PDB file of C-alpha atoms in Angstrom:
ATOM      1  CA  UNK A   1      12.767 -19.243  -3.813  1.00 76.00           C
ATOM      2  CA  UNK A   2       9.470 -21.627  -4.236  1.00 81.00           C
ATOM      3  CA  UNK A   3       6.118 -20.560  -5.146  1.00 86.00           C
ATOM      4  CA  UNK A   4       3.644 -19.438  -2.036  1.00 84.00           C
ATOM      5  CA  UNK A   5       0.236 -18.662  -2.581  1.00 86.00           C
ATOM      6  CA  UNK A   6      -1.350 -16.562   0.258  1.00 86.00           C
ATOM      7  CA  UNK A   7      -5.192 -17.168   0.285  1.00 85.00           C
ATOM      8  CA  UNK A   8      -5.585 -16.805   3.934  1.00 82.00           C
ATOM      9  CA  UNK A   9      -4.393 -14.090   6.229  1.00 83.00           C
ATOM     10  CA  UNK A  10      -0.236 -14.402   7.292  1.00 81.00           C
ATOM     11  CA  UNK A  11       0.263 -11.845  10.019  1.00 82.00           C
ATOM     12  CA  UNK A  12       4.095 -11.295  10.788  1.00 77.00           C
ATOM     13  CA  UNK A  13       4.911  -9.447  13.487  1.00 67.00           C
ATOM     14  CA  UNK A  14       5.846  -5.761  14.169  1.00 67.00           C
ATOM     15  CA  UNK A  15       9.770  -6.704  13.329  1.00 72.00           C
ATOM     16  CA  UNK A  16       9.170  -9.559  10.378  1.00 82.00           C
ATOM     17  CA  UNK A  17      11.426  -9.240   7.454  1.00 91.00           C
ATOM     18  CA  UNK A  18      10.351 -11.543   4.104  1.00 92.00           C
ATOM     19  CA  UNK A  19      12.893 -11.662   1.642  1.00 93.00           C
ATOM     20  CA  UNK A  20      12.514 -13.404  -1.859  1.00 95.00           C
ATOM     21  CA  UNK A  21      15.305 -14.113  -3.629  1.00 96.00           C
ATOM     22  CA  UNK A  22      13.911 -16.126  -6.754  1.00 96.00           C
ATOM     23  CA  UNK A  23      10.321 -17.457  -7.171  1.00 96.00           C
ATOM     24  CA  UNK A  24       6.741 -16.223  -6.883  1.00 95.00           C
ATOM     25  CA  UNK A  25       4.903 -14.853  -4.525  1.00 94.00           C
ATOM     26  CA  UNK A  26       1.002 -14.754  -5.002  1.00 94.00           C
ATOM     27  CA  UNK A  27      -1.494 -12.753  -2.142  1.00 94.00           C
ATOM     28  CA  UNK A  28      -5.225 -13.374  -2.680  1.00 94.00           C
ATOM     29  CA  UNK A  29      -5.433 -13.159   1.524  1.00 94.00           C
ATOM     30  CA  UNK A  30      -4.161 -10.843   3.628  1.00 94.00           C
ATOM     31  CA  UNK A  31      -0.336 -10.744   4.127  1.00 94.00           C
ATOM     32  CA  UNK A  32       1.264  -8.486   6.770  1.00 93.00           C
ATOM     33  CA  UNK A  33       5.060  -7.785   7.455  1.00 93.00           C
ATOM     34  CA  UNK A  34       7.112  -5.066   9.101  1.00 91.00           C
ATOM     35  CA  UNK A  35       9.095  -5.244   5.226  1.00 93.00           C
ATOM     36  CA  UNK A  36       8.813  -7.210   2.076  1.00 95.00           C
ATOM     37  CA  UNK A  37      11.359  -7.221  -0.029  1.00 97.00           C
ATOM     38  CA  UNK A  38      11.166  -9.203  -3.724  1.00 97.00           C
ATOM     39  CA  UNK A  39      14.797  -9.229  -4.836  1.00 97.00           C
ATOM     40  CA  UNK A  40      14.077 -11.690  -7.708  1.00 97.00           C
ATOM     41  CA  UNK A  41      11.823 -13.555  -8.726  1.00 97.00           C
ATOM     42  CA  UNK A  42       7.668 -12.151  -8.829  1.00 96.00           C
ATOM     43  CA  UNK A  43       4.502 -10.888  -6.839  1.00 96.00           C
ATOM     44  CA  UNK A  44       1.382 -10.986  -7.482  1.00 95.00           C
ATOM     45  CA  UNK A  45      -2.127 -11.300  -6.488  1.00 94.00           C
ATOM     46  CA  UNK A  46      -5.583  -9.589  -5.701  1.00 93.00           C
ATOM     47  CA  UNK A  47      -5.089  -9.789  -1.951  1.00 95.00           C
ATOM     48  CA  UNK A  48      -3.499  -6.854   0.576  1.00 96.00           C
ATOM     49  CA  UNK A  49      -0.584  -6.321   1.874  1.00 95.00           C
ATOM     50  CA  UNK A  50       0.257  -4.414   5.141  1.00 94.00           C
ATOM     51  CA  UNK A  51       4.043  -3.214   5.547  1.00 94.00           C
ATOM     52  CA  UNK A  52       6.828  -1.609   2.960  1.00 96.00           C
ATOM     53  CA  UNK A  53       7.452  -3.276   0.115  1.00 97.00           C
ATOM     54  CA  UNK A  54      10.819  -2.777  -2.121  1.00 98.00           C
ATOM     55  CA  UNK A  55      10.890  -4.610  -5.096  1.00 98.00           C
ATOM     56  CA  UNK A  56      14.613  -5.187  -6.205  1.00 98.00           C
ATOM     57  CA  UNK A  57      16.038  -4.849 -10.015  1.00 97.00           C
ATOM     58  CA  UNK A  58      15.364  -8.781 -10.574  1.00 97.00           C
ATOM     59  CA  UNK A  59      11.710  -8.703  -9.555  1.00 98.00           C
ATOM     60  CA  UNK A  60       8.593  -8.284 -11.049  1.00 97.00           C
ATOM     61  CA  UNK A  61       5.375  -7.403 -10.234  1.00 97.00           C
ATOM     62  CA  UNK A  62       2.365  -8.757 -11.535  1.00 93.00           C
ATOM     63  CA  UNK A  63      -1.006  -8.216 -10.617  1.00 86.00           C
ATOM     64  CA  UNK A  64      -3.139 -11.114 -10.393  1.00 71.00           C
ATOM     65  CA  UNK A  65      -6.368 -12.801 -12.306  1.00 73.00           C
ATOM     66  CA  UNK A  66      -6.322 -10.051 -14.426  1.00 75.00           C
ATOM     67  CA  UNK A  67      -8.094  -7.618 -14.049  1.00 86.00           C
ATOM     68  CA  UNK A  68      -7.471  -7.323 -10.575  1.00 90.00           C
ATOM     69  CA  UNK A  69      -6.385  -4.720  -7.663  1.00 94.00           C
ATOM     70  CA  UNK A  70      -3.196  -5.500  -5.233  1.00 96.00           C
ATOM     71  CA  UNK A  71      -3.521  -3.375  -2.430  1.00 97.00           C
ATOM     72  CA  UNK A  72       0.045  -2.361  -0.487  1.00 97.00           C
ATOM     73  CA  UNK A  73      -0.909  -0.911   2.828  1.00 97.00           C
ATOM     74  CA  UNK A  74       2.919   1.235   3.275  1.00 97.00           C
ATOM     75  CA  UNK A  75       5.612   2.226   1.239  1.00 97.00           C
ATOM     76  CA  UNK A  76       6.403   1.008  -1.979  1.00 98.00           C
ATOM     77  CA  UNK A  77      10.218   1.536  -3.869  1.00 98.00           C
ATOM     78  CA  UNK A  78      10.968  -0.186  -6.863  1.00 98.00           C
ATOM     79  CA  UNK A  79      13.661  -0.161  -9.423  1.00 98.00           C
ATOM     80  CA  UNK A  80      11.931  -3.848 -11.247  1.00 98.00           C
ATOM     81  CA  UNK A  81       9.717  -4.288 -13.449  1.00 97.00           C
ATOM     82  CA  UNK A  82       5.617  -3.841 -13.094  1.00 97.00           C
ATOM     83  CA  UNK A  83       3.235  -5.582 -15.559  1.00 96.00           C
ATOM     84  CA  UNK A  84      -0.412  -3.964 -16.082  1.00 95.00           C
ATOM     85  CA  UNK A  85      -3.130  -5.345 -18.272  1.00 93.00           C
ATOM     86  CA  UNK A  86      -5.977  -4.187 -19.403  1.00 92.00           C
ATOM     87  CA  UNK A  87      -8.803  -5.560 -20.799  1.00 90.00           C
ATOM     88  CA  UNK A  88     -11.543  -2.784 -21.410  1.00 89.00           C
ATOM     89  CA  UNK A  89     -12.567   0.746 -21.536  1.00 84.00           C
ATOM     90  CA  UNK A  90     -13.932   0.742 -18.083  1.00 82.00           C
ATOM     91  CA  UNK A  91     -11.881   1.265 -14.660  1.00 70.00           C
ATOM     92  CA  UNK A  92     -12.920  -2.345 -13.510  1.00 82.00           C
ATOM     93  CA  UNK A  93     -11.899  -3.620 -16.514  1.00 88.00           C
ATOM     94  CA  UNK A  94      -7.738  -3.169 -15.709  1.00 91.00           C
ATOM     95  CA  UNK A  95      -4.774  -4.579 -13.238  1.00 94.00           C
ATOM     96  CA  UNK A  96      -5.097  -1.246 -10.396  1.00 94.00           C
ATOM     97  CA  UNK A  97      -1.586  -1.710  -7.906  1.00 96.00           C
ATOM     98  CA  UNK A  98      -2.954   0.859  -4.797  1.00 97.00           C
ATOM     99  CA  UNK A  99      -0.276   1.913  -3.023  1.00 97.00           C
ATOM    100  CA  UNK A 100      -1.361   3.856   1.066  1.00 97.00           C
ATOM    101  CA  UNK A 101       1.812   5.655   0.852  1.00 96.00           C
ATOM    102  CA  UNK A 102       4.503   6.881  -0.913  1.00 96.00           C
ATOM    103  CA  UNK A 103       5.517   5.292  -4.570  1.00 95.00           C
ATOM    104  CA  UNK A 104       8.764   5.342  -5.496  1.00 96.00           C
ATOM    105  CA  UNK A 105      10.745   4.239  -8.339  1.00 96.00           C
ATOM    106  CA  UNK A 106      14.318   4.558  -9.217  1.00 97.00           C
ATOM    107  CA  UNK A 107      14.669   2.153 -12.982  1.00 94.00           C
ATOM    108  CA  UNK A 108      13.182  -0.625 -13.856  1.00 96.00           C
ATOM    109  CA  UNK A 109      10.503  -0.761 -16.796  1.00 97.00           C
ATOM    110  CA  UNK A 110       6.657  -0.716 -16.726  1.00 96.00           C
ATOM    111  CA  UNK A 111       4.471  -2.782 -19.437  1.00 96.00           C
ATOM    112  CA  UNK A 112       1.203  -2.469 -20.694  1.00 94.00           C
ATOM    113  CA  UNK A 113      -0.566  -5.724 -22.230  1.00 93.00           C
ATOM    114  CA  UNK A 114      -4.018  -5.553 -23.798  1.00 91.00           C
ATOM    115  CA  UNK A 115      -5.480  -8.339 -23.009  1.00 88.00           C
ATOM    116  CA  UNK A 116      -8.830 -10.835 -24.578  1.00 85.00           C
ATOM    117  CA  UNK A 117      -8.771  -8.815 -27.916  1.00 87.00           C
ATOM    118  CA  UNK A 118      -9.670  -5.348 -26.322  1.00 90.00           C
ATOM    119  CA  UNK A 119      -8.123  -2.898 -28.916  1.00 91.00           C
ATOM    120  CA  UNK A 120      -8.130   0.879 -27.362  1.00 93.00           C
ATOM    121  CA  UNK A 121      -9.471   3.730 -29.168  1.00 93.00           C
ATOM    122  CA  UNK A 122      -8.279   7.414 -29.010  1.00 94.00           C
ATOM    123  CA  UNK A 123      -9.469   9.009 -25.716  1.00 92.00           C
ATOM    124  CA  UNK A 124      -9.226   6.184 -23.935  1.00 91.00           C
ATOM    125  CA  UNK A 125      -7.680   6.485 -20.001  1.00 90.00           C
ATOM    126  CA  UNK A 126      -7.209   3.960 -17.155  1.00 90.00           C
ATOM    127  CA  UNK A 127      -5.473   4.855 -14.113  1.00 92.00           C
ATOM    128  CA  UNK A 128      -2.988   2.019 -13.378  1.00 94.00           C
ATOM    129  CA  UNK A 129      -1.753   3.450  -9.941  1.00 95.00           C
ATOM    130  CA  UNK A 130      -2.924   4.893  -6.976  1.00 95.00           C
ATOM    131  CA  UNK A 131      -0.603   6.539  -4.289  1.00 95.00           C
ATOM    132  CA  UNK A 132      -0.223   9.406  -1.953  1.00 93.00           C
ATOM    133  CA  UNK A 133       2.594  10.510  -4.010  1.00 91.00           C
ATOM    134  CA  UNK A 134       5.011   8.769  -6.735  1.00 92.00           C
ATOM    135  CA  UNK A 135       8.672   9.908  -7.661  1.00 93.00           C
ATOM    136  CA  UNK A 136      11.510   9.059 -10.236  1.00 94.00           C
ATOM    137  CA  UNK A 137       8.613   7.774 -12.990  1.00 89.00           C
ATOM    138  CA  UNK A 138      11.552   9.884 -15.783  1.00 90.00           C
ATOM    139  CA  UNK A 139      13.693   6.898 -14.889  1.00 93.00           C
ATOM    140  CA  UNK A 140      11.340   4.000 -15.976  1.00 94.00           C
ATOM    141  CA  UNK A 141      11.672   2.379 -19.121  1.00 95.00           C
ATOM    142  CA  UNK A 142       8.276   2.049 -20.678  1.00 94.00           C
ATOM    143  CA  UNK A 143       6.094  -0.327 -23.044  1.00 95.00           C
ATOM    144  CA  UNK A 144       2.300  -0.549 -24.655  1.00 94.00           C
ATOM    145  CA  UNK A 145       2.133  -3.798 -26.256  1.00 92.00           C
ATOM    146  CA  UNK A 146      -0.707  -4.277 -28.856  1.00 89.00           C
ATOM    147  CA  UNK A 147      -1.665  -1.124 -29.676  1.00 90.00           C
ATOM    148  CA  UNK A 148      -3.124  -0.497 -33.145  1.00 89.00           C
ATOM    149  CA  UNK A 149      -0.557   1.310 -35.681  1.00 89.00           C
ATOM    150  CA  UNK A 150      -1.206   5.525 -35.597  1.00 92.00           C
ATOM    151  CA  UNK A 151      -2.275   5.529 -31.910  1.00 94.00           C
ATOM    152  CA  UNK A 152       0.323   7.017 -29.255  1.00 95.00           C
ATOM    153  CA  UNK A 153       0.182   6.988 -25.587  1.00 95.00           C
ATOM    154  CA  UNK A 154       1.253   9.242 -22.751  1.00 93.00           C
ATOM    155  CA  UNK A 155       1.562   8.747 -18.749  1.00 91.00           C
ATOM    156  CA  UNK A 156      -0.721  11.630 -16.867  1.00 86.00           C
ATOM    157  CA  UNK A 157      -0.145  12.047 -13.286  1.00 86.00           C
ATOM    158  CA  UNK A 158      -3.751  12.419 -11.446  1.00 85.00           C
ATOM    159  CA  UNK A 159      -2.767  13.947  -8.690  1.00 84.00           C
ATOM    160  CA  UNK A 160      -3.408  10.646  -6.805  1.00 88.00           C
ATOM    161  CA  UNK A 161      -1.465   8.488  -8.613  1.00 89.00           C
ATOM    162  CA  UNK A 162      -0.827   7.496 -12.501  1.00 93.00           C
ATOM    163  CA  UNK A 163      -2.833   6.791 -15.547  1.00 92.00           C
ATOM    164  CA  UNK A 164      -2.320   5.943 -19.028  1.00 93.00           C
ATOM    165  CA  UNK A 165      -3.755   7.538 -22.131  1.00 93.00           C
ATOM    166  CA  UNK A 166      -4.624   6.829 -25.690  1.00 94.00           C
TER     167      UNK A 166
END
């Protein structure tokens, strides 16, 4: 329930279980587990991570030094909340959570921040997430922060994950 930052690589083995219960979690390394589960409390980071992760109705994630990529290397289920920004028209510009496997999510919200004055125009698209597949997406509660008044927004699926529209 502390804060661990992960710049290395942290290999668990085949049966390792991390829990978090309150706290942060940041991976800039390498982090490997058979599951990670983030029942409160947030993740973040730039790094990779090898094994399932769930993230629980109390956590959040956050992807790190925005913009930046967090890489999950399994499963991912979440019913928390996920926190995207995005910072220019261009792909490397925005937070990208990359998901090997299947995405799930069953509640839980999803925010968009634009961030160092970028205002979006109409036409503009970023794709947030990238996953084999992604379900229950009807049940998320969603947000745009700081968009300019008369400009709407819609969620696309890409066929290889999820992107955002202006």
């Amino acid at each position: 329930s502390g804060t661990w930052n992960n710049t290395g690589t942290l290999s668990g083995n085949r049966y390792g279980n991390f829990l978090q219960t309150a706290g942060q979690t940041t991976v800039n390394g390498k982090f490997a587990q058979s599951s990670i589960k983030i029942d409160g409390g947030s993740l973040s980071g730039t790094g990779s991570i090898t094994g399932n992760v769930v993230i629980g109705s109390a956590g959040t994630v956050v992807l790190g030094l925005s913009p930046g990529t967090l890489t999950i290397n399994g499963d991912f289920s979440s019913s928390g909340n996920l926190m995207f920004n995005l910072s220019g028209a261009d792909a490397g510009a925005n937070d990208l959570l990359t998901i090997t496997g299947k995405g799930s999510f069953s509640g839980g919200s999803v925010q968009f921040n634009f961030l160092n004055g970028f205002q979006p125009v109409a036409g503009n698209t970023w794709k947030f997430l990238s996953a084999k597949t992604t379900t229950g997406w009807e049940s998320l509660s969603l947000t745009v922060n700081g968009l300019d008044a008369g400009l709407g927004w819609k969620l696309a699926d890409t066929g290889s994950g999820m992107g955002l529209s202006i």
